[in-house]
Short mmCIF file of C-alpha atoms and ligand atoms in Angstrom, two decimals:
data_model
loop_
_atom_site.label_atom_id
_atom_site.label_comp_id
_atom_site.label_asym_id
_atom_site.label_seq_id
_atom_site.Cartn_x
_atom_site.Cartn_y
_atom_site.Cartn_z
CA UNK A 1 113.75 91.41 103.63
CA UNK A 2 111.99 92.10 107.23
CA UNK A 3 113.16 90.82 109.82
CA UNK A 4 110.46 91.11 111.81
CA UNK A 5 108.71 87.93 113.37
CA UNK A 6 105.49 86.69 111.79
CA UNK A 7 102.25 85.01 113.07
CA UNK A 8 101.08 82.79 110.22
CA UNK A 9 97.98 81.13 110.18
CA UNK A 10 97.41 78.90 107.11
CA UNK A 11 95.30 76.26 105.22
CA UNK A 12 96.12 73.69 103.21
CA UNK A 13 93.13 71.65 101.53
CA UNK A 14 94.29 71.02 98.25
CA UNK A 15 93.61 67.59 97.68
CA UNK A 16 92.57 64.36 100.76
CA UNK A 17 94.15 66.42 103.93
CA UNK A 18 92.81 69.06 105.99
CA UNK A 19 95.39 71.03 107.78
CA UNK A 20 95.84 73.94 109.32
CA UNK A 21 98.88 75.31 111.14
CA UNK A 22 100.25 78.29 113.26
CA UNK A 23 103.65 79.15 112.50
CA UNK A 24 105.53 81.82 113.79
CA UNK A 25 108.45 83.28 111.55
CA UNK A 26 111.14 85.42 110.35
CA UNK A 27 114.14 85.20 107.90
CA UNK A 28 116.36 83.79 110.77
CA UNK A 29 114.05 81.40 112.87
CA UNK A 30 110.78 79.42 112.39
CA UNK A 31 108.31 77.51 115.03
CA UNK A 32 105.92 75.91 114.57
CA UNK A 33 103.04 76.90 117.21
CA UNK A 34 100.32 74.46 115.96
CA UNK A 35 100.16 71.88 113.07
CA UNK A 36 96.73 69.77 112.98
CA UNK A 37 95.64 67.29 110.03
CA UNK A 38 92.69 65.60 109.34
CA UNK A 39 93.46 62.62 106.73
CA UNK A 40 90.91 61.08 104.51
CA UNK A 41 92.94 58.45 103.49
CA UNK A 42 90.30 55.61 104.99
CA UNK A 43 87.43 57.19 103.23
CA UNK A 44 88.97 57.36 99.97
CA UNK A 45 90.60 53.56 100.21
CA UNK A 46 87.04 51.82 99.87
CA UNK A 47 87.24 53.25 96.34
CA UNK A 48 90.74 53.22 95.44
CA UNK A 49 91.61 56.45 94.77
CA UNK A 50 90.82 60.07 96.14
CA UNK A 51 86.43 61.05 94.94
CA UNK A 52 86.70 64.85 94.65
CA UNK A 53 83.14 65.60 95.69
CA UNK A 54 83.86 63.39 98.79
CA UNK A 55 86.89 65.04 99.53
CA UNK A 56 85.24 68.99 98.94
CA UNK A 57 82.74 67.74 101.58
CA UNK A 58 84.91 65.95 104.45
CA UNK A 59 87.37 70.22 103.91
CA UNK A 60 84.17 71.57 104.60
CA UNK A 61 83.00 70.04 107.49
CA UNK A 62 86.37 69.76 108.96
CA UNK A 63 88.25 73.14 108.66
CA UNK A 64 86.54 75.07 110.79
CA UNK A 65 87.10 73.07 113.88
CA UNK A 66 90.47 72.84 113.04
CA UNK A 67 91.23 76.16 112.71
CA UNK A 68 89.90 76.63 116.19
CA UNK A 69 92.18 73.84 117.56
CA UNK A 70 94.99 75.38 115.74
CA UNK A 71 94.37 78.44 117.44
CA UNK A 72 93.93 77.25 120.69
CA UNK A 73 96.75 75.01 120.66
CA UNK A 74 98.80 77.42 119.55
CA UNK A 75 97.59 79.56 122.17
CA UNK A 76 96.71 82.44 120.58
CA UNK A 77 93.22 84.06 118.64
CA UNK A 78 92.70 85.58 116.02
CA UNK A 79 93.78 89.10 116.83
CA UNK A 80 97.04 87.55 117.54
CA UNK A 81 97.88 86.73 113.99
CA UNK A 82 99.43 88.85 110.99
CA UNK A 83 98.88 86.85 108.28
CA UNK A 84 96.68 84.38 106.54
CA UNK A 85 97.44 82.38 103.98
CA UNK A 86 95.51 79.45 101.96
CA UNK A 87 96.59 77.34 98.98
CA UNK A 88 95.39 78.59 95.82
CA UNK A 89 96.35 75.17 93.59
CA UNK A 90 96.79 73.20 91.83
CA UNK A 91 94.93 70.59 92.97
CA UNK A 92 91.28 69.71 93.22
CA UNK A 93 88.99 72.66 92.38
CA UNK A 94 86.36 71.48 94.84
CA UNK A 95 88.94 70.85 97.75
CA UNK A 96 91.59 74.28 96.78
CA UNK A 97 87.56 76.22 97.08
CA UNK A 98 86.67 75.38 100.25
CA UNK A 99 89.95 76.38 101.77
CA UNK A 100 91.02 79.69 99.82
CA UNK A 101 87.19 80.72 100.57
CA UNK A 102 87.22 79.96 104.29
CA UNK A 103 90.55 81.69 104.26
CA UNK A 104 89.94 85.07 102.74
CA UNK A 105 86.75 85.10 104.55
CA UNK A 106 88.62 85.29 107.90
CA UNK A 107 91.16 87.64 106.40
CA UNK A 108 88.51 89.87 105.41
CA UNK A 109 86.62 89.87 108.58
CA UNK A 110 89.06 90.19 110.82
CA UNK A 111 91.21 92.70 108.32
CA UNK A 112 94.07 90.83 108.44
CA UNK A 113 96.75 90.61 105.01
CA UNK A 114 96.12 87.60 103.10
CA UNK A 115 98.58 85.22 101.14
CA UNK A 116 97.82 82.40 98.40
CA UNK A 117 100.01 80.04 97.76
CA UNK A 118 101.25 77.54 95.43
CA UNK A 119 101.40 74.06 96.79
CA UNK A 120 104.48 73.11 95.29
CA UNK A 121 105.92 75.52 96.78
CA UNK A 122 104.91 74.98 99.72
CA UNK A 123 106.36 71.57 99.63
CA UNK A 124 109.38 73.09 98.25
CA UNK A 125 110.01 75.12 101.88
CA UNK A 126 109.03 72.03 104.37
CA UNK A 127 112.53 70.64 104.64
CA UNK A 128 113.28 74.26 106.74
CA UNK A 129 110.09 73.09 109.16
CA UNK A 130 111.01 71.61 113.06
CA UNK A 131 108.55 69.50 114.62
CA UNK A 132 105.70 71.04 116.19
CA UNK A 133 106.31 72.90 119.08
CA UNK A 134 110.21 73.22 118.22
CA UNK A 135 112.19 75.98 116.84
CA UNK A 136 114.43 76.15 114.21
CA UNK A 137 117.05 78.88 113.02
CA UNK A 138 117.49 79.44 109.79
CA UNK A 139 120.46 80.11 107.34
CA UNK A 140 119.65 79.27 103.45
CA UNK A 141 122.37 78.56 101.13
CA UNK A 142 121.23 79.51 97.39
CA UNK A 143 121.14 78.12 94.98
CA UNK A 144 119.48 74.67 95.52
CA UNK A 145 118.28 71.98 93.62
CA UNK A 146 114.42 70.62 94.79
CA UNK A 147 113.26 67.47 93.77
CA UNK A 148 109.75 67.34 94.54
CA UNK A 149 107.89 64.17 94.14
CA UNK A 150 104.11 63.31 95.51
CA UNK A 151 101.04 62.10 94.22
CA UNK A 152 100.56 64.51 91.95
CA UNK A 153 104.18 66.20 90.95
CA UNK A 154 107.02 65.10 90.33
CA UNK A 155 109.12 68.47 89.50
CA UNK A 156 113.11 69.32 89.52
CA UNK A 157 113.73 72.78 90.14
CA UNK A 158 116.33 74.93 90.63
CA UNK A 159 116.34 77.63 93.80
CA UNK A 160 118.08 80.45 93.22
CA UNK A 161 116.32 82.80 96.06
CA UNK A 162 113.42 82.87 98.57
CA UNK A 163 111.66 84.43 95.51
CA UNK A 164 113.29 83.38 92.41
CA UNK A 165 113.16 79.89 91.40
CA UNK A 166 113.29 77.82 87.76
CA UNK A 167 111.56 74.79 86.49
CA UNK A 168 113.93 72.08 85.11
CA UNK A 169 112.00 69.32 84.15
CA UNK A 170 108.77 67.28 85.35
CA UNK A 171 107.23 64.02 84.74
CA UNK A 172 105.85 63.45 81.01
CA UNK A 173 103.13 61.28 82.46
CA UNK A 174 103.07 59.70 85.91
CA UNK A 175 104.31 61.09 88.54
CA UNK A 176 106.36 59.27 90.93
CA UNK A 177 103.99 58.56 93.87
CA UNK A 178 101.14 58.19 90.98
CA UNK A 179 103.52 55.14 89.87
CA UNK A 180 104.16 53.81 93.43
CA UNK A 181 100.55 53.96 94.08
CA UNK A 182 99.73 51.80 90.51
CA UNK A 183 102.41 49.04 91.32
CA UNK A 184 101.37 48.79 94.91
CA UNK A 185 98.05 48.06 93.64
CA UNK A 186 99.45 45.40 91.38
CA UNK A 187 100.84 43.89 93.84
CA UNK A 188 97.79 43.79 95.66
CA UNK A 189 98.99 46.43 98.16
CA UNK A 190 95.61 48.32 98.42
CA UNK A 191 95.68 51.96 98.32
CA UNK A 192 97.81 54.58 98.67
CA UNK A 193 100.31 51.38 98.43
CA UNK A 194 103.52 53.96 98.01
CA UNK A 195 104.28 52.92 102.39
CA UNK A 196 103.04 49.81 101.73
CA UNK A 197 105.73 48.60 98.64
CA UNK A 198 108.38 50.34 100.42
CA UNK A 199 108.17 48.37 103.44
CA UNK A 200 107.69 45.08 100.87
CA UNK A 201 111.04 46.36 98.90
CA UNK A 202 112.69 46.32 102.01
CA UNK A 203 112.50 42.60 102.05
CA UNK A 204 112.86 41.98 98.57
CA UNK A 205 116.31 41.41 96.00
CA UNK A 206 116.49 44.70 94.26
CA UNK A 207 118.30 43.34 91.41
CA UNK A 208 115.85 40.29 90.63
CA UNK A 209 114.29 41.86 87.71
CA UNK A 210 115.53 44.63 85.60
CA UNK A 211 113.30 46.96 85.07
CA UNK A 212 113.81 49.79 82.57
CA UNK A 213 115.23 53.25 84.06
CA UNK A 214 113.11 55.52 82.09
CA UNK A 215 115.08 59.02 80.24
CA UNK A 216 117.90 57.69 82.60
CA UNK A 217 120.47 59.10 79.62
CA UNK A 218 117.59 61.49 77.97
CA UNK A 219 120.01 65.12 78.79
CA UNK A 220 117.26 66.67 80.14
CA UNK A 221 115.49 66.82 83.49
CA UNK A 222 112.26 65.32 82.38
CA UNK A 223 111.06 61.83 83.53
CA UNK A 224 108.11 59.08 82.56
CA UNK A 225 107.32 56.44 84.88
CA UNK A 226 104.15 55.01 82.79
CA UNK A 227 106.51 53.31 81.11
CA UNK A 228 108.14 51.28 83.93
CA UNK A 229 104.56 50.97 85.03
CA UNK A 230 104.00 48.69 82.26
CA UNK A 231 107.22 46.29 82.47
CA UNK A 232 106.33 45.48 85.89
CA UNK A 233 102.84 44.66 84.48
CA UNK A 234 103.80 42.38 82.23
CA UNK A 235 105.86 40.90 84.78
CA UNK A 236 103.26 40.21 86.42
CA UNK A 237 101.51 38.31 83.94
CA UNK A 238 104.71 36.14 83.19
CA UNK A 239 104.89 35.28 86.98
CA UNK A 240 101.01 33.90 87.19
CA UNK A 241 99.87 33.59 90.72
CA UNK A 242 102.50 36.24 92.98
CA UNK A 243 103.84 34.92 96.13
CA UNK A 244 105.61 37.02 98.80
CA UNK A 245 108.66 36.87 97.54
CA UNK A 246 107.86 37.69 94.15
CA UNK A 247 105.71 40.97 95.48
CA UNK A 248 109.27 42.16 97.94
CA UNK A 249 111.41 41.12 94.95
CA UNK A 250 109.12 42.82 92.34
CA UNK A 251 108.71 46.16 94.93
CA UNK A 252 112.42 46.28 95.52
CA UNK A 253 113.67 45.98 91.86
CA UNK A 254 110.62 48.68 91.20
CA UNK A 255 111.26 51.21 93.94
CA UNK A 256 115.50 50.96 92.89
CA UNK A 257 114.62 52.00 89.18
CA UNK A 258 112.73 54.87 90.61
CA UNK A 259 114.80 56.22 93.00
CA UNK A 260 117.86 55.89 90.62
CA UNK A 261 116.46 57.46 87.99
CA UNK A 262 114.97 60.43 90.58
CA UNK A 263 118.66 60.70 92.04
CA UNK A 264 120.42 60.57 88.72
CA UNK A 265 118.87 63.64 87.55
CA UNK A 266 118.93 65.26 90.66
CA UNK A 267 122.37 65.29 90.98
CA UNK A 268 122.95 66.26 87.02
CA UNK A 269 120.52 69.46 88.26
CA UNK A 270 122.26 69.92 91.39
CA UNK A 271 126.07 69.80 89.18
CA UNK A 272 125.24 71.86 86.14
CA UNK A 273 123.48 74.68 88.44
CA UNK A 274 125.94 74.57 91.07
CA UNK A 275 123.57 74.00 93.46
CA UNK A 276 124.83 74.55 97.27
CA UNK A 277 122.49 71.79 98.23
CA UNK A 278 119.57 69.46 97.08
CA UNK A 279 116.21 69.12 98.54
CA UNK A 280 114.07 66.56 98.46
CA UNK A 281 110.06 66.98 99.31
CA UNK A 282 106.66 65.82 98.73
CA UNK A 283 105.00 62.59 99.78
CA UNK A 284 107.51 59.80 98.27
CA UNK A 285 110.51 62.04 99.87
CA UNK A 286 109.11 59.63 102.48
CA UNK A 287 110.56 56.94 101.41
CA UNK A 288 113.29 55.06 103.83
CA UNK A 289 115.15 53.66 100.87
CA UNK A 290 115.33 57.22 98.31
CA UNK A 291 116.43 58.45 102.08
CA UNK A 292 119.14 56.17 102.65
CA UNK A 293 120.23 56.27 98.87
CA UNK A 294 120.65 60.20 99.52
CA UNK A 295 122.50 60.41 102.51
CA UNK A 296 125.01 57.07 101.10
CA UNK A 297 125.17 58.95 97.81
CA UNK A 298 125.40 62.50 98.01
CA UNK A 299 128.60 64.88 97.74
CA UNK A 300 125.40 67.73 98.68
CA UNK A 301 124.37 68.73 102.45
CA UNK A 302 121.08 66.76 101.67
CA UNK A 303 117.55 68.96 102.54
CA UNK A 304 114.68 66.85 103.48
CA UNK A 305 111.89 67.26 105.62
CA UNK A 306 110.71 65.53 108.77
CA UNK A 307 108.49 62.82 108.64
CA UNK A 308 105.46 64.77 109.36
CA UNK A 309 105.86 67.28 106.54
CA UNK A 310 106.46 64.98 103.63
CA UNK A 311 102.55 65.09 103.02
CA UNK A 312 99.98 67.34 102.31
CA UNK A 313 100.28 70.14 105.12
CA UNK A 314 99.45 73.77 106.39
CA UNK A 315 102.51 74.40 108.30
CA UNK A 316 104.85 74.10 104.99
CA UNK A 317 102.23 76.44 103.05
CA UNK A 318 102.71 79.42 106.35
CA UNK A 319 106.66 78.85 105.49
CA UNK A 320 105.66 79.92 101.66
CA UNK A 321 103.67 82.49 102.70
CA UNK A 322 106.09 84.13 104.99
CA UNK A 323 108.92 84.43 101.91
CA UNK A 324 105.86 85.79 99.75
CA UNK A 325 105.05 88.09 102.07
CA UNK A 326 108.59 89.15 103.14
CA UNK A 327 109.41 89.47 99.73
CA UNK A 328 106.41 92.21 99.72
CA UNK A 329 104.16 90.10 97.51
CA UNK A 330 100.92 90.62 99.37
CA UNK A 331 97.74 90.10 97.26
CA UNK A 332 95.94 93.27 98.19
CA UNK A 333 92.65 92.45 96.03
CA UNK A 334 92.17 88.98 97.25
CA UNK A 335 89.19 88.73 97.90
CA UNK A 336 88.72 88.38 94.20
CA UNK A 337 91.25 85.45 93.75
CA UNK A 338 89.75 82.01 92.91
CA UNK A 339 90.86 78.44 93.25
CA UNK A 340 93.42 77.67 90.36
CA UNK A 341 93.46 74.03 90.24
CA UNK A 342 96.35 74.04 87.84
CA UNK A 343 98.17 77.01 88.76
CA UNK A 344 101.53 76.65 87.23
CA UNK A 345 105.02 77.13 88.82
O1 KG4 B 401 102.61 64.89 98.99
P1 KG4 B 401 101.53 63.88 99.09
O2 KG4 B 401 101.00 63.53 100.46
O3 KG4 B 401 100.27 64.29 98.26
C1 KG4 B 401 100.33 64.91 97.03
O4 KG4 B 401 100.51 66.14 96.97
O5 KG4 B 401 100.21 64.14 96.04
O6 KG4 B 401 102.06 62.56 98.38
C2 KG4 B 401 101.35 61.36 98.42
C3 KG4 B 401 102.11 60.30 97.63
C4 KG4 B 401 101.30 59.03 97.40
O7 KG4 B 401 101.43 58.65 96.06
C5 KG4 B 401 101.99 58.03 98.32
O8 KG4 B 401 101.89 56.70 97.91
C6 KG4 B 401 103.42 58.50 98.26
O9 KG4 B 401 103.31 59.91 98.30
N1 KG4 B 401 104.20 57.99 99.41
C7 KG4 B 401 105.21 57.13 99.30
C8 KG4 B 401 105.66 56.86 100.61
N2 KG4 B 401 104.89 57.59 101.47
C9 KG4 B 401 104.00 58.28 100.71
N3 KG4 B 401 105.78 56.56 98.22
C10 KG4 B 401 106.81 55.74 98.43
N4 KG4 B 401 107.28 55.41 99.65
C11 KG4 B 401 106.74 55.95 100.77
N5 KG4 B 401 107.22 55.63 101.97
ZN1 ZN B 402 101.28 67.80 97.81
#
């Protein structure tokens, strides 16, 4: 492995965020120069839930401004960079197009190497991120266990190099943040309501209802929140008209069966593969109470990424890159690639 420091400019548009980042790395240090985001949460609330063709259209008229902040808050231009890299999927074919296009557009232009990515592994590499503007040295312990749990994933995996990883087990049906989203909106929590019930659960008795802890004792690293979807549904119902302590009580009995279940088989990954440490990433990683949990809980150093990298974001998808690249895994005919909007692991 090089190393030799890199200039990495990426995008990330795989699903309702814009982003594009600088970030400057090598196998023993990463900073991040410049990390800008341009959330569509508000547009997609008024219909509860992300509209692809809305969100292809908001990437396309936002990236290329960004990409020029970026730049110039990173303080550099294009000549300054090495490589460029651009999430490939999965995610929305619409939103992955507009960003893998704009990116190997630049690459080709100004003849610069060019990187896609996956997404989950990009999320996979954000605990290792500092804040904007901050450094960070580097020393990875392998192997680790990565929980990854958004929207749109929820995947265990085991880590066993900065090129060599192994899926254990993903959601049958709903992923995690897919299941906070669909209670919060129960609860009349609007949408995305995963913040939203967390800061309800906070309030609430987390042992008021008992809600089922789905493939808790299944032997495998699979889970299935539909399920517990459901009970708290029908709860619901039996309760009639919710007051506000039913929704904290009914959001903190919720969010405990999740994160136990999510920490249960995270730590029967991170035993059986010997894992040196566990990461957890993705949007619900988020979550104050799965936080606390972890850090009360764990016999593991505990990975998880700042605040500002639990979402959808370039800066985790340059970290990706680099290991991709460093690992010599350049995509030489790329201007062929197309969006994969369920590129698998
Ligand atoms: O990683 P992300 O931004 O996008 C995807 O790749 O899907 O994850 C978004 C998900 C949403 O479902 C959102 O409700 C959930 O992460 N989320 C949370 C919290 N913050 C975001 N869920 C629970 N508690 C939170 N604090
Ligand atoms: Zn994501």
């Amino acid at each position: 492995m090089t190393e030799t420091e890199k200039k990495i400019l990426a995008i990330e548009t795989s699903c309702d965020e814009t982003s594009v980042a600088v970030v400057q790395m090598s196998s023993a240090r990463v900073r991040v120069l410049s990390h800008v985001v341009n959330s569509q949460i508000v547009i997609h609330a008024a219909y509860g839930g992300v509209v692809p063709e809305v969100a292809a259209r908001q990437h396309s008229r936002h990236l290329i401004p960004l990409i020029e902040r970026s730049l110039r808050e990173a303080g550099l231009q294009m000549a300054d960079i090495d490589l460029i890299a651009a999430t490939q999927g999965p995610g929305l074919v619409g939103s992955l197009m507009v960003g893998l296009e704009v990116a190997k557009t630049l690459a080709w232009l100004h003849r610069k190497p060019f990187m896609p990515v996956n997404h989950l592994l990009g999320h996979m590499w954000s605990w290792l991120l500092p804040q904007p503007l901050q450094s960070q040295s580097l020393s990875l312990d392998f192997p680790f266990v990565c929980l990854i749990v958004s929207g749109g994933h929820t995947e265990l995996l085991v880590v066993e190099s900065t090129g060599r990883y192994r899926l254990l087990g993903r959601t049958l049906d709903d992923a995690a943040g897919e299941a906070f989203d669909k209670v919060a909106k129960l609860l009349g929590l609007g949408y995305p309501g995963g913040p939203a019930l967390g800061r309800r659960a906070a309030h609430g008795d987390r042992t008021a209802f008992a809600f089922p802890r789905p493939l808790l004792h299944s032997g495998d690293y699979n889970f299935s929140f539909s399920g517990l979807k459901t009970a708290v549904l029908y709860q619901v119902r039996a309760l009639g008209q919710l007051n506000d302590q039913h929704v904290d009580d009914l959001a903190a009995s919720f969010e405990t069966a999740v994160v136990e279940v999510l920490l249960a088989k995270s730590y029967a990954a991170a035993t059986a593969c010997r894992a040196h440490s566990l990461a957890v990433v993705g949007g619900v990683s988020a979550n104050q109470y799965l936080r606390g949990q972890l850090q009360d809980q764990s016999t593991w150093p505990i990975l998880l990424p700042e605040l500002t990298y639990t979402g959808d974001n370039a800066a985790m998808i340059a970290a990706a890159a680099y290991w991709q690249y460093a690992d010599r895994r350049s995509a030489s005919q790329f201007l062929s690639l197309a969006a994969r909007p369920n590129l698998p692991l």
